[in-house]
Amino acid sequence: MKKIGHLFKVAAVYFFTAIFASQCFAQSSANSTANIDKRSQQYMEMLNGVFDFVQRNYVDEVDPQVLYTGALKGMLSALNDPYTVYLDNSTFRSLNDTTKGKFGGVGLSISKPFESTPEKPAYVEVASPVEDTPGFRAGIQAGDLIISANGTDTSTITMDEVLDILRGPVGEKVELIIRRGKNIEFPVTLKRAMIEVPTVKYGTIKEVQKAGTVGYVRIIEFTPQTAERVQQALDSFAKEKISALIIDLRNNPGGLITSVVEVADKFIDKGPIVSTKSRLSFENSVYTASPRKTTFKSKVPIVVLINRGSASASEILSGALKDNHLAYLVGQRTYGKGSVQQVLPLSSTEGLKITMARYYTPSDTNIDKIGIPPDREVLFSEFGETGDKQYTELMKSGEIEKYVEQNHAGHDMTEAQIAAYAEKLHQKYDAIDLPTLRKLVRNEANRTKGAMLYDLDWDIQLVAALDILSTSRAEFDALVKNTKTLKELQEEAALKEGVAVFEQK
């Protein structure tokens, strides 16, 4: 009892002192830099005191790392900024891979089910091998299961633990057991190589009504290699003499500001591409286009595809092209992330990501929490409550997977067969539209071939872009010329909001 009483007194004295100190300096002036520094020092001393007290007196022994990471997460979450966060080992590694654009690995894009059951163990599945990598050269195919990695059953470990095995120092060996289909099982030894983060996919869409040959480039993410890969696409399109270009930025979460500036500079020959503004003078920058870096000079019509998954750097590119009247935007309003972050490593395995500035489009507009509206809105139909339930039921049933495996294993499924089976599914899942059902069947039928570059049967936004490009050049130029800059759109919205408020009063 004496010991408990003593601890209580220590705690009471400690917290009384802490509260008294906080009240004292909370009343002091916050305008003085010296006073702010003094308050910061006092807060740090209080934090250290709490850290020490908890570690010494909490009912159970506490790992100091738990308190450390908890304090960091709490401090950063207090800023109410979703982009200023503590980066744990997994997140820090993933972000490093993106910012560097390369990592040591075997070149397999993988997925892993969340649930593992005796009937269906959660083995790692190969979504696609990256071309010209160890996994690709070893003949590993999309749809293969990795049932063991370096002797460990992959159904018993997390995705992060799998990645820890597959990624690492270049030149080291990784031992895998691959299962293909139901009965084929074989070992594969891979030697890690430097793998490039997938960033750009491209091809052409030929003989599209009056549009002719349309170049299609999908930018997945902005890494140090993106500008070079975009240039490869543009060089390829020049040889094919495209008559129009579609830049697909849908579901592009962003990336490096330097990378997107390099890409934008290929299309914009003068003026600002983007500017950053901060309370720190060294974070204030204006990225300006240079005529000598402008490589896309064919002046063909350009359509940019956007959706609510287009964020940050992808909004910089779409905003720059829009404000310069160089492209027509089709799809859905973008996410609205108008801030710039910097990664601060705390060690080799963890770090912080902190917002340092906000960016502004060429018309001097920030789109944070607002997004960029398309010039032509095209929305996919929503299922509704019944459709959502049916979609969930269909996905859980594995019905499509079983059908394709039982009826089309080993040979291609034709579009007619895909359509016929989708019609059959539609009789049971009538709240799901037929194009979506055909897409689900098509995706499963092509699972061992990798993802399609585009799907004109299902993708109504891409089809709308092609329809727009099929108009005359004069009509397209008029469309783009008459679009409003982001500044004009925001001023117009503010004016309407002001009128509405006035009318309510």
JSON list of N, CA, C and O in Angstrom, two decimals, residues 195-219:
[
{"chain": "A", "resi": 195, "resn": "ILE", "atom": "N", "xyz": [14.32, -3.78, -60.75]},
{"chain": "A", "resi": 195, "resn": "ILE", "atom": "CA", "xyz": [13.01, -3.75, -61.39]},
{"chain": "A", "resi": 195, "resn": "ILE", "atom": "C", "xyz": [12.48, -2.32, -61.44]},
{"chain": "A", "resi": 195, "resn": "ILE", "atom": "O", "xyz": [12.54, -1.59, -60.45]},
{"chain": "A", "resi": 196, "resn": "GLU", "atom": "N", "xyz": [11.97, -1.93, -62.59]},
{"chain": "A", "resi": 196, "resn": "GLU", "atom": "CA", "xyz": [11.41, -0.59, -62.74]},
{"chain": "A", "resi": 196, "resn": "GLU", "atom": "C", "xyz": [9.94, -0.60, -62.38]},
{"chain": "A", "resi": 196, "resn": "GLU", "atom": "O", "xyz": [9.19, -1.49, -62.80]},
{"chain": "A", "resi": 197, "resn": "VAL", "atom": "N", "xyz": [9.51, 0.37, -61.57]},
{"chain": "A", "resi": 197, "resn": "VAL", "atom": "CA", "xyz": [8.10, 0.50, -61.20]},
{"chain": "A", "resi": 197, "resn": "VAL", "atom": "C", "xyz": [7.28, 0.79, -62.46]},
{"chain": "A", "resi": 197, "resn": "VAL", "atom": "O", "xyz": [7.60, 1.72, -63.20]},
{"chain": "A", "resi": 198, "resn": "PRO", "atom": "N", "xyz": [6.24, -0.03, -62.76]},
{"chain": "A", "resi": 198, "resn": "PRO", "atom": "CA", "xyz": [5.42, 0.23, -63.96]},
{"chain": "A", "resi": 198, "resn": "PRO", "atom": "C", "xyz": [4.83, 1.64, -63.91]},
{"chain": "A", "resi": 198, "resn": "PRO", "atom": "O", "xyz": [4.26, 2.05, -62.90]},
{"chain": "A", "resi": 199, "resn": "THR", "atom": "N", "xyz": [5.00, 2.38, -64.99]},
{"chain": "A", "resi": 199, "resn": "THR", "atom": "CA", "xyz": [4.55, 3.78, -64.98]},
{"chain": "A", "resi": 199, "resn": "THR", "atom": "C", "xyz": [3.76, 4.18, -66.22]},
{"chain": "A", "resi": 199, "resn": "THR", "atom": "O", "xyz": [2.87, 5.02, -66.12]},
{"chain": "A", "resi": 200, "resn": "VAL", "atom": "N", "xyz": [4.05, 3.61, -67.38]},
{"chain": "A", "resi": 200, "resn": "VAL", "atom": "CA", "xyz": [3.37, 4.01, -68.62]},
{"chain": "A", "resi": 200, "resn": "VAL", "atom": "C", "xyz": [3.04, 2.79, -69.46]},
{"chain": "A", "resi": 200, "resn": "VAL", "atom": "O", "xyz": [3.87, 1.88, -69.62]},
{"chain": "A", "resi": 201, "resn": "LYS", "atom": "N", "xyz": [1.82, 2.76, -70.00]},
{"chain": "A", "resi": 201, "resn": "LYS", "atom": "CA", "xyz": [1.43, 1.75, -70.99]},
{"chain": "A", "resi": 201, "resn": "LYS", "atom": "C", "xyz": [0.85, 2.50, -72.18]},
{"chain": "A", "resi": 201, "resn": "LYS", "atom": "O", "xyz": [0.15, 3.51, -72.00]},
{"chain": "A", "resi": 202, "resn": "TYR", "atom": "N", "xyz": [1.12, 2.02, -73.38]},
{"chain": "A", "resi": 202, "resn": "TYR", "atom": "CA", "xyz": [0.62, 2.75, -74.55]},
{"chain": "A", "resi": 202, "resn": "TYR", "atom": "C", "xyz": [0.38, 1.81, -75.74]},
{"chain": "A", "resi": 202, "resn": "TYR", "atom": "O", "xyz": [0.85, 0.68, -75.77]},
{"chain": "A", "resi": 203, "resn": "GLY", "atom": "N", "xyz": [-0.39, 2.32, -76.67]},
{"chain": "A", "resi": 203, "resn": "GLY", "atom": "CA", "xyz": [-0.70, 1.60, -77.90]},
{"chain": "A", "resi": 203, "resn": "GLY", "atom": "C", "xyz": [-1.56, 2.49, -78.77]},
{"chain": "A", "resi": 203, "resn": "GLY", "atom": "O", "xyz": [-1.78, 3.68, -78.46]},
{"chain": "A", "resi": 204, "resn": "THR", "atom": "N", "xyz": [-2.08, 1.97, -79.85]},
{"chain": "A", "resi": 204, "resn": "THR", "atom": "CA", "xyz": [-2.94, 2.76, -80.73]},
{"chain": "A", "resi": 204, "resn": "THR", "atom": "C", "xyz": [-4.32, 2.11, -80.84]},
{"chain": "A", "resi": 204, "resn": "THR", "atom": "O", "xyz": [-4.46, 0.90, -80.69]},
{"chain": "A", "resi": 205, "resn": "ILE", "atom": "N", "xyz": [-5.31, 2.95, -81.06]},
{"chain": "A", "resi": 205, "resn": "ILE", "atom": "CA", "xyz": [-6.67, 2.51, -81.34]},
{"chain": "A", "resi": 205, "resn": "ILE", "atom": "C", "xyz": [-6.93, 2.89, -82.79]},
{"chain": "A", "resi": 205, "resn": "ILE", "atom": "O", "xyz": [-7.00, 4.08, -83.13]},
{"chain": "A", "resi": 206, "resn": "LYS", "atom": "N", "xyz": [-7.04, 1.91, -83.66]},
{"chain": "A", "resi": 206, "resn": "LYS", "atom": "CA", "xyz": [-7.07, 2.16, -85.10]},
{"chain": "A", "resi": 206, "resn": "LYS", "atom": "C", "xyz": [-8.49, 2.21, -85.67]},
{"chain": "A", "resi": 206, "resn": "LYS", "atom": "O", "xyz": [-9.41, 1.60, -85.14]},
{"chain": "A", "resi": 207, "resn": "GLU", "atom": "N", "xyz": [-8.59, 2.97, -86.76]},
{"chain": "A", "resi": 207, "resn": "GLU", "atom": "CA", "xyz": [-9.81, 3.05, -87.56]},
{"chain": "A", "resi": 207, "resn": "GLU", "atom": "C", "xyz": [-11.04, 3.36, -86.72]},
{"chain": "A", "resi": 207, "resn": "GLU", "atom": "O", "xyz": [-12.03, 2.63, -86.70]},
{"chain": "A", "resi": 208, "resn": "VAL", "atom": "N", "xyz": [-10.94, 4.44, -85.94]},
{"chain": "A", "resi": 208, "resn": "VAL", "atom": "CA", "xyz": [-12.03, 4.86, -85.07]},
{"chain": "A", "resi": 208, "resn": "VAL", "atom": "C", "xyz": [-12.86, 5.91, -85.80]},
{"chain": "A", "resi": 208, "resn": "VAL", "atom": "O", "xyz": [-12.50, 7.08, -85.84]},
{"chain": "A", "resi": 209, "resn": "GLN", "atom": "N", "xyz": [-13.98, 5.49, -86.39]},
{"chain": "A", "resi": 209, "resn": "GLN", "atom": "CA", "xyz": [-14.88, 6.40, -87.12]},
{"chain": "A", "resi": 209, "resn": "GLN", "atom": "C", "xyz": [-14.05, 7.38, -87.95]},
{"chain": "A", "resi": 209, "resn": "GLN", "atom": "O", "xyz": [-13.24, 6.98, -88.77]},
{"chain": "A", "resi": 210, "resn": "LYS", "atom": "N", "xyz": [-14.21, 8.67, -87.72]},
{"chain": "A", "resi": 210, "resn": "LYS", "atom": "CA", "xyz": [-13.47, 9.67, -88.49]},
{"chain": "A", "resi": 210, "resn": "LYS", "atom": "C", "xyz": [-12.14, 10.06, -87.83]},
{"chain": "A", "resi": 210, "resn": "LYS", "atom": "O", "xyz": [-11.39, 10.85, -88.37]},
{"chain": "A", "resi": 211, "resn": "ALA", "atom": "N", "xyz": [-11.87, 9.50, -86.65]},
{"chain": "A", "resi": 211, "resn": "ALA", "atom": "CA", "xyz": [-10.67, 9.90, -85.91]},
{"chain": "A", "resi": 211, "resn": "ALA", "atom": "C", "xyz": [-9.40, 9.25, -86.46]},
{"chain": "A", "resi": 211, "resn": "ALA", "atom": "O", "xyz": [-8.30, 9.70, -86.16]},
{"chain": "A", "resi": 212, "resn": "GLY", "atom": "N", "xyz": [-9.52, 8.18, -87.23]},
{"chain": "A", "resi": 212, "resn": "GLY", "atom": "CA", "xyz": [-8.34, 7.52, -87.77]},
{"chain": "A", "resi": 212, "resn": "GLY", "atom": "C", "xyz": [-7.60, 6.73, -86.70]},
{"chain": "A", "resi": 212, "resn": "GLY", "atom": "O", "xyz": [-8.21, 6.06, -85.87]},
{"chain": "A", "resi": 213, "resn": "THR", "atom": "N", "xyz": [-6.29, 6.85, -86.68]},
{"chain": "A", "resi": 213, "resn": "THR", "atom": "CA", "xyz": [-5.46, 6.15, -85.69]},
{"chain": "A", "resi": 213, "resn": "THR", "atom": "C", "xyz": [-5.22, 7.06, -84.49]},
{"chain": "A", "resi": 213, "resn": "THR", "atom": "O", "xyz": [-4.65, 8.13, -84.62]},
{"chain": "A", "resi": 214, "resn": "VAL", "atom": "N", "xyz": [-5.69, 6.60, -83.34]},
{"chain": "A", "resi": 214, "resn": "VAL", "atom": "CA", "xyz": [-5.59, 7.41, -82.12]},
{"chain": "A", "resi": 214, "resn": "VAL", "atom": "C", "xyz": [-4.52, 6.81, -81.20]},
{"chain": "A", "resi": 214, "resn": "VAL", "atom": "O", "xyz": [-4.55, 5.62, -80.89]},
{"chain": "A", "resi": 215, "resn": "GLY", "atom": "N", "xyz": [-3.58, 7.65, -80.77]},
{"chain": "A", "resi": 215, "resn": "GLY", "atom": "CA", "xyz": [-2.59, 7.21, -79.81]},
{"chain": "A", "resi": 215, "resn": "GLY", "atom": "C", "xyz": [-3.20, 7.19, -78.41]},
{"chain": "A", "resi": 215, "resn": "GLY", "atom": "O", "xyz": [-3.94, 8.11, -78.04]},
{"chain": "A", "resi": 216, "resn": "TYR", "atom": "N", "xyz": [-2.92, 6.12, -77.67]},
{"chain": "A", "resi": 216, "resn": "TYR", "atom": "CA", "xyz": [-3.48, 5.98, -76.31]},
{"chain": "A", "resi": 216, "resn": "TYR", "atom": "C", "xyz": [-2.33, 5.73, -75.35]},
{"chain": "A", "resi": 216, "resn": "TYR", "atom": "O", "xyz": [-1.58, 4.75, -75.49]},
{"chain": "A", "resi": 217, "resn": "VAL", "atom": "N", "xyz": [-2.15, 6.63, -74.38]},
{"chain": "A", "resi": 217, "resn": "VAL", "atom": "CA", "xyz": [-1.09, 6.45, -73.39]},
{"chain": "A", "resi": 217, "resn": "VAL", "atom": "C", "xyz": [-1.69, 6.56, -71.99]},
{"chain": "A", "resi": 217, "resn": "VAL", "atom": "O", "xyz": [-2.37, 7.53, -71.68]},
{"chain": "A", "resi": 218, "resn": "ARG", "atom": "N", "xyz": [-1.48, 5.52, -71.20]},
{"chain": "A", "resi": 218, "resn": "ARG", "atom": "CA", "xyz": [-1.98, 5.51, -69.83]},
{"chain": "A", "resi": 218, "resn": "ARG", "atom": "C", "xyz": [-0.80, 5.71, -68.88]},
{"chain": "A", "resi": 218, "resn": "ARG", "atom": "O", "xyz": [0.13, 4.91, -68.88]},
{"chain": "A", "resi": 219, "resn": "ILE", "atom": "N", "xyz": [-0.86, 6.78, -68.11]},
{"chain": "A", "resi": 219, "resn": "ILE", "atom": "CA", "xyz": [0.19, 7.06, -67.13]},
{"chain": "A", "resi": 219, "resn": "ILE", "atom": "C", "xyz": [-0.30, 6.56, -65.78]},
{"chain": "A", "resi": 219, "resn": "ILE", "atom": "O", "xyz": [-1.26, 7.08, -65.22]}
]
